[in-house]
PDB file of C-alpha atoms in Angstrom:
ATOM      1  CA  UNK A  11      94.155 102.476  74.378  1.00 47.00           C
ATOM      2  CA  UNK A  12      91.960 104.277  76.839  1.00 56.00           C
ATOM      3  CA  UNK A  13      89.624 106.408  74.661  1.00 62.00           C
ATOM      4  CA  UNK A  14      86.223 107.329  76.038  1.00 60.00           C
ATOM      5  CA  UNK A  15      84.611 105.137  78.663  1.00 69.00           C
ATOM      6  CA  UNK A  16      80.826 105.276  78.672  1.00 76.00           C
ATOM      7  CA  UNK A  17      79.393 106.560  81.940  1.00 78.00           C
ATOM      8  CA  UNK A  18      82.745 107.434  83.498  1.00 82.00           C
ATOM      9  CA  UNK A  19      82.117 110.438  85.745  1.00 86.00           C
ATOM     10  CA  UNK A  20      84.604 113.273  85.892  1.00 87.00           C
ATOM     11  CA  UNK A  21      86.113 113.767  89.342  1.00 88.00           C
ATOM     12  CA  UNK A  22      86.394 117.496  88.576  1.00 90.00           C
ATOM     13  CA  UNK A  23      83.269 118.626  86.664  1.00 93.00           C
ATOM     14  CA  UNK A  24      84.048 121.838  84.790  1.00 94.00           C
ATOM     15  CA  UNK A  25      80.590 123.316  85.424  1.00 94.00           C
ATOM     16  CA  UNK A  26      81.079 123.326  89.194  1.00 93.00           C
ATOM     17  CA  UNK A  27      84.237 125.401  88.798  1.00 94.00           C
ATOM     18  CA  UNK A  28      82.480 128.194  86.914  1.00 95.00           C
ATOM     19  CA  UNK A  29      81.138 131.361  88.555  1.00 95.00           C
ATOM     20  CA  UNK A  30      77.559 131.082  89.816  1.00 94.00           C
ATOM     21  CA  UNK A  31      76.162 133.174  86.965  1.00 94.00           C
ATOM     22  CA  UNK A  32      77.306 130.514  84.454  1.00 94.00           C
ATOM     23  CA  UNK A  33      76.140 127.640  86.644  1.00 95.00           C
ATOM     24  CA  UNK A  34      72.590 128.981  86.323  1.00 95.00           C
ATOM     25  CA  UNK A  35      72.727 128.793  82.502  1.00 95.00           C
ATOM     26  CA  UNK A  36      71.470 125.386  81.245  1.00 95.00           C
ATOM     27  CA  UNK A  37      73.349 125.700  77.924  1.00 96.00           C
ATOM     28  CA  UNK A  38      76.692 126.356  79.641  1.00 95.00           C
ATOM     29  CA  UNK A  39      76.186 123.491  82.085  1.00 95.00           C
ATOM     30  CA  UNK A  40      75.220 121.125  79.236  1.00 94.00           C
ATOM     31  CA  UNK A  41      78.223 122.237  77.164  1.00 94.00           C
ATOM     32  CA  UNK A  42      80.670 121.709  80.014  1.00 94.00           C
ATOM     33  CA  UNK A  43      79.064 118.330  80.819  1.00 92.00           C
ATOM     34  CA  UNK A  44      79.924 117.267  77.256  1.00 90.00           C
ATOM     35  CA  UNK A  45      83.513 118.305  77.838  1.00 91.00           C
ATOM     36  CA  UNK A  46      83.523 116.350  81.110  1.00 90.00           C
ATOM     37  CA  UNK A  47      82.604 113.181  79.182  1.00 86.00           C
ATOM     38  CA  UNK A  48      85.599 113.656  76.886  1.00 86.00           C
ATOM     39  CA  UNK A  49      88.073 114.677  79.592  1.00 89.00           C
ATOM     40  CA  UNK A  50      87.083 112.107  82.241  1.00 88.00           C
ATOM     41  CA  UNK A  51      89.242 109.374  80.640  1.00 85.00           C
ATOM     42  CA  UNK A  52      92.221 111.748  80.383  1.00 86.00           C
ATOM     43  CA  UNK A  53      91.854 112.874  83.989  1.00 89.00           C
ATOM     44  CA  UNK A  54      91.486 109.263  85.129  1.00 85.00           C
ATOM     45  CA  UNK A  55      94.711 108.348  83.323  1.00 82.00           C
ATOM     46  CA  UNK A  56      96.650 111.289  84.750  1.00 89.00           C
ATOM     47  CA  UNK A  57      95.348 110.629  88.278  1.00 89.00           C
ATOM     48  CA  UNK A  58      96.553 107.012  88.023  1.00 86.00           C
ATOM     49  CA  UNK A  59      99.764 107.555  86.036  1.00 89.00           C
ATOM     50  CA  UNK A  60     101.801 105.460  88.478  1.00 89.00           C
ATOM     51  CA  UNK A  61      99.690 102.439  87.468  1.00 88.00           C
ATOM     52  CA  UNK A  62     100.481 103.063  83.812  1.00 86.00           C
ATOM     53  CA  UNK A  63     104.277 103.330  84.100  1.00 89.00           C
ATOM     54  CA  UNK A  64     104.834 100.224  86.244  1.00 92.00           C
ATOM     55  CA  UNK A  65     105.335  97.323  83.793  1.00 93.00           C
ATOM     56  CA  UNK A  66     104.107  94.745  86.296  1.00 93.00           C
ATOM     57  CA  UNK A  67     100.646  96.333  86.678  1.00 93.00           C
ATOM     58  CA  UNK A  68     100.121  98.486  83.585  1.00 91.00           C
ATOM     59  CA  UNK A  69      97.074  97.598  81.461  1.00 88.00           C
ATOM     60  CA  UNK A  70      97.978  95.083  78.726  1.00 88.00           C
ATOM     61  CA  UNK A  71      97.300  97.587  75.945  1.00 86.00           C
ATOM     62  CA  UNK A  72      99.923  99.955  77.418  1.00 88.00           C
ATOM     63  CA  UNK A  73     102.652  97.332  77.790  1.00 90.00           C
ATOM     64  CA  UNK A  74     103.972  97.658  74.222  1.00 89.00           C
ATOM     65  CA  UNK A  75     103.924 101.460  74.497  1.00 89.00           C
ATOM     66  CA  UNK A  76     105.808 101.309  77.797  1.00 92.00           C
ATOM     67  CA  UNK A  77     108.302  98.869  76.267  1.00 90.00           C
ATOM     68  CA  UNK A  78     109.024 101.481  73.584  1.00 89.00           C
ATOM     69  CA  UNK A  79     110.050 103.927  76.314  1.00 90.00           C
ATOM     70  CA  UNK A  80     112.833 101.642  77.490  1.00 89.00           C
ATOM     71  CA  UNK A  81     113.775 100.171  74.099  1.00 85.00           C
ATOM     72  CA  UNK A  82     112.597  96.651  74.899  1.00 84.00           C
ATOM     73  CA  UNK A  83     112.346  94.239  71.976  1.00 76.00           C
ATOM     74  CA  UNK A  84     108.939  92.609  72.485  1.00 79.00           C
ATOM     75  CA  UNK A  85     107.478  89.572  70.751  1.00 77.00           C
ATOM     76  CA  UNK A  86     103.735  90.085  70.332  1.00 79.00           C
ATOM     77  CA  UNK A  87     103.217  86.301  70.456  1.00 77.00           C
ATOM     78  CA  UNK A  88     104.838  85.948  73.881  1.00 81.00           C
ATOM     79  CA  UNK A  89     102.756  85.446  77.027  1.00 85.00           C
ATOM     80  CA  UNK A  90     101.911  88.619  78.933  1.00 89.00           C
ATOM     81  CA  UNK A  91     103.949  87.680  82.025  1.00 89.00           C
ATOM     82  CA  UNK A  92     107.086  87.255  79.884  1.00 88.00           C
ATOM     83  CA  UNK A  93     106.500  90.653  78.223  1.00 89.00           C
ATOM     84  CA  UNK A  94     106.047  92.314  81.610  1.00 93.00           C
ATOM     85  CA  UNK A  95     109.297  90.774  82.896  1.00 91.00           C
ATOM     86  CA  UNK A  96     111.160  91.902  79.776  1.00 90.00           C
ATOM     87  CA  UNK A  97     109.954  95.510  80.088  1.00 93.00           C
ATOM     88  CA  UNK A  98     110.688  95.520  83.833  1.00 93.00           C
ATOM     89  CA  UNK A  99     114.221  94.248  83.231  1.00 91.00           C
ATOM     90  CA  UNK A 100     114.985  96.387  80.166  1.00 90.00           C
ATOM     91  CA  UNK A 101     116.935  99.088  82.007  1.00 89.00           C
ATOM     92  CA  UNK A 102     119.215  96.512  83.656  1.00 91.00           C
ATOM     93  CA  UNK A 103     119.627  94.756  80.307  1.00 89.00           C
ATOM     94  CA  UNK A 104     120.776  98.017  78.696  1.00 88.00           C
ATOM     95  CA  UNK A 105     123.376  98.413  81.429  1.00 90.00           C
ATOM     96  CA  UNK A 106     124.737  94.923  80.663  1.00 90.00           C
ATOM     97  CA  UNK A 107     124.401  95.241  76.878  1.00 86.00           C
ATOM     98  CA  UNK A 108     127.337  93.878  74.890  1.00 82.00           C
ATOM     99  CA  UNK A 109     128.317  91.311  77.526  1.00 87.00           C
ATOM    100  CA  UNK A 110     127.762  87.567  77.458  1.00 90.00           C
ATOM    101  CA  UNK A 111     125.774  87.725  80.709  1.00 92.00           C
ATOM    102  CA  UNK A 112     123.623  90.560  79.394  1.00 91.00           C
ATOM    103  CA  UNK A 113     122.885  88.717  76.149  1.00 92.00           C
ATOM    104  CA  UNK A 114     122.022  85.521  78.033  1.00 94.00           C
ATOM    105  CA  UNK A 115     119.689  87.385  80.418  1.00 93.00           C
ATOM    106  CA  UNK A 116     118.020  89.217  77.532  1.00 91.00           C
ATOM    107  CA  UNK A 117     117.379  86.029  75.561  1.00 92.00           C
ATOM    108  CA  UNK A 118     116.130  84.159  78.636  1.00 91.00           C
ATOM    109  CA  UNK A 119     113.584  86.901  79.312  1.00 89.00           C
ATOM    110  CA  UNK A 120     112.624  87.125  75.635  1.00 88.00           C
ATOM    111  CA  UNK A 121     112.219  83.401  74.983  1.00 88.00           C
ATOM    112  CA  UNK A 122     111.488  81.942  78.401  1.00 88.00           C
ATOM    113  CA  UNK A 123     113.933  79.148  77.553  1.00 90.00           C
ATOM    114  CA  UNK A 124     117.417  78.065  78.531  1.00 94.00           C
ATOM    115  CA  UNK A 125     120.180  79.960  76.735  1.00 94.00           C
ATOM    116  CA  UNK A 126     123.791  78.965  76.103  1.00 95.00           C
ATOM    117  CA  UNK A 127     126.217  81.626  74.875  1.00 94.00           C
ATOM    118  CA  UNK A 128     129.819  80.887  73.884  1.00 92.00           C
ATOM    119  CA  UNK A 129     132.123  83.683  72.816  1.00 89.00           C
ATOM    120  CA  UNK A 130     135.720  83.783  71.638  1.00 87.00           C
ATOM    121  CA  UNK A 131     136.705  86.846  73.643  1.00 80.00           C
ATOM    122  CA  UNK A 132     138.667  87.121  76.828  1.00 78.00           C
ATOM    123  CA  UNK A 133     140.314  89.507  79.246  1.00 79.00           C
ATOM    124  CA  UNK A 134     143.771  89.542  80.719  1.00 82.00           C
ATOM    125  CA  UNK A 135     146.119  91.713  82.723  1.00 83.00           C
ATOM    126  CA  UNK A 136     149.844  91.953  82.165  1.00 85.00           C
ATOM    127  CA  UNK A 137     152.630  94.211  83.331  1.00 88.00           C
ATOM    128  CA  UNK A 138     154.733  93.129  80.348  1.00 87.00           C
ATOM    129  CA  UNK A 139     154.348  95.200  77.165  1.00 89.00           C
ATOM    130  CA  UNK A 140     153.541  93.135  74.099  1.00 86.00           C
ATOM    131  CA  UNK A 141     152.060  90.218  76.064  1.00 85.00           C
ATOM    132  CA  UNK A 142     149.820  87.815  74.206  1.00 84.00           C
ATOM    133  CA  UNK A 143     146.230  88.974  73.806  1.00 79.00           C
ATOM    134  CA  UNK A 144     143.429  86.797  75.207  1.00 81.00           C
ATOM    135  CA  UNK A 145     140.689  85.245  73.125  1.00 76.00           C
ATOM    136  CA  UNK A 146     140.637  84.525  69.389  1.00 78.00           C
ATOM    137  CA  UNK A 147     141.883  86.918  66.706  1.00 78.00           C
ATOM    138  CA  UNK A 148     138.516  86.769  64.959  1.00 82.00           C
ATOM    139  CA  UNK A 149     135.698  87.499  67.447  1.00 84.00           C
ATOM    140  CA  UNK A 150     132.630  85.278  67.174  1.00 89.00           C
ATOM    141  CA  UNK A 151     129.608  84.283  69.177  1.00 92.00           C
ATOM    142  CA  UNK A 152     127.525  81.097  69.264  1.00 93.00           C
ATOM    143  CA  UNK A 153     124.027  81.245  70.753  1.00 94.00           C
ATOM    144  CA  UNK A 154     121.808  78.240  71.442  1.00 95.00           C
ATOM    145  CA  UNK A 155     118.280  78.679  72.777  1.00 94.00           C
ATOM    146  CA  UNK A 156     116.421  75.663  74.118  1.00 93.00           C
ATOM    147  CA  UNK A 157     112.817  76.818  74.199  1.00 87.00           C
ATOM    148  CA  UNK A 158     109.704  74.921  75.219  1.00 81.00           C
ATOM    149  CA  UNK A 159     107.539  77.441  73.336  1.00 82.00           C
ATOM    150  CA  UNK A 160     107.258  76.491  69.631  1.00 82.00           C
ATOM    151  CA  UNK A 161     106.426  80.118  68.798  1.00 80.00           C
ATOM    152  CA  UNK A 162     110.056  81.109  69.436  1.00 84.00           C
ATOM    153  CA  UNK A 163     111.616  81.599  66.009  1.00 83.00           C
ATOM    154  CA  UNK A 164     115.203  81.878  64.875  1.00 88.00           C
ATOM    155  CA  UNK A 165     114.336  85.284  63.392  1.00 88.00           C
ATOM    156  CA  UNK A 166     113.276  86.667  66.776  1.00 86.00           C
ATOM    157  CA  UNK A 167     116.460  85.436  68.462  1.00 90.00           C
ATOM    158  CA  UNK A 168     118.572  86.638  65.517  1.00 92.00           C
ATOM    159  CA  UNK A 169     117.121  90.155  65.849  1.00 89.00           C
ATOM    160  CA  UNK A 170     117.765  90.213  69.589  1.00 88.00           C
ATOM    161  CA  UNK A 171     121.361  89.042  69.148  1.00 92.00           C
ATOM    162  CA  UNK A 172     121.988  91.614  66.391  1.00 90.00           C
ATOM    163  CA  UNK A 173     120.763  94.401  68.679  1.00 85.00           C
ATOM    164  CA  UNK A 174     122.669  93.208  71.760  1.00 84.00           C
ATOM    165  CA  UNK A 175     126.118  92.177  70.542  1.00 84.00           C
ATOM    166  CA  UNK A 176     128.959  94.438  69.438  1.00 83.00           C
ATOM    167  CA  UNK A 177     128.697  95.206  65.702  1.00 85.00           C
ATOM    168  CA  UNK A 178     132.077  93.687  64.723  1.00 85.00           C
ATOM    169  CA  UNK A 179     131.351  90.262  66.248  1.00 87.00           C
ATOM    170  CA  UNK A 180     130.092  87.523  63.926  1.00 90.00           C
ATOM    171  CA  UNK A 181     127.471  85.219  65.380  1.00 92.00           C
ATOM    172  CA  UNK A 182     125.559  81.990  64.879  1.00 94.00           C
ATOM    173  CA  UNK A 183     122.096  81.319  66.307  1.00 94.00           C
ATOM    174  CA  UNK A 184     120.427  77.968  66.923  1.00 93.00           C
ATOM    175  CA  UNK A 185     116.902  77.548  68.329  1.00 92.00           C
ATOM    176  CA  UNK A 186     115.944  74.100  69.545  1.00 89.00           C
ATOM    177  CA  UNK A 187     112.742  72.677  71.016  1.00 81.00           C
ATOM    178  CA  UNK A 188     112.865  71.126  74.448  1.00 64.00           C
TER     179      UNK A 188
END
């Protein structure tokens, strides 16, 4: 995190904002200079807040924090560019959550691999009451991830699938190397 940065000047020194009578007092000016050292990092962060909330340019130590804002499941072992893409796409992924396409997109961003998702569901339209329902009676999901990165674990994919699929759907996960 940002903390204090040695030698970082304050763009708004407190001492210069005081009435002239206080600016003539060496103790007051020294005291406020100490406060300037502490506040300069805070002011610098606030002045550049747009750089901190954009996942594509935020400092690496803020990426995990920013991912928490949008509920992105991040793998700390993943490359930085993959993490940035996952945080940037998190809002769209939430919109598509619970769909096969949303799950596939989420896992592709998370793993950087090729993802195959097969589900037993279906949709249909009928004007006849009592028409046959689409899909299987017992909903299930099969997920296969073909990842080039050996750091991708079944546990990581399992957690992502658990969080993305509807609760009543059983699933099976398979992670393969390329």
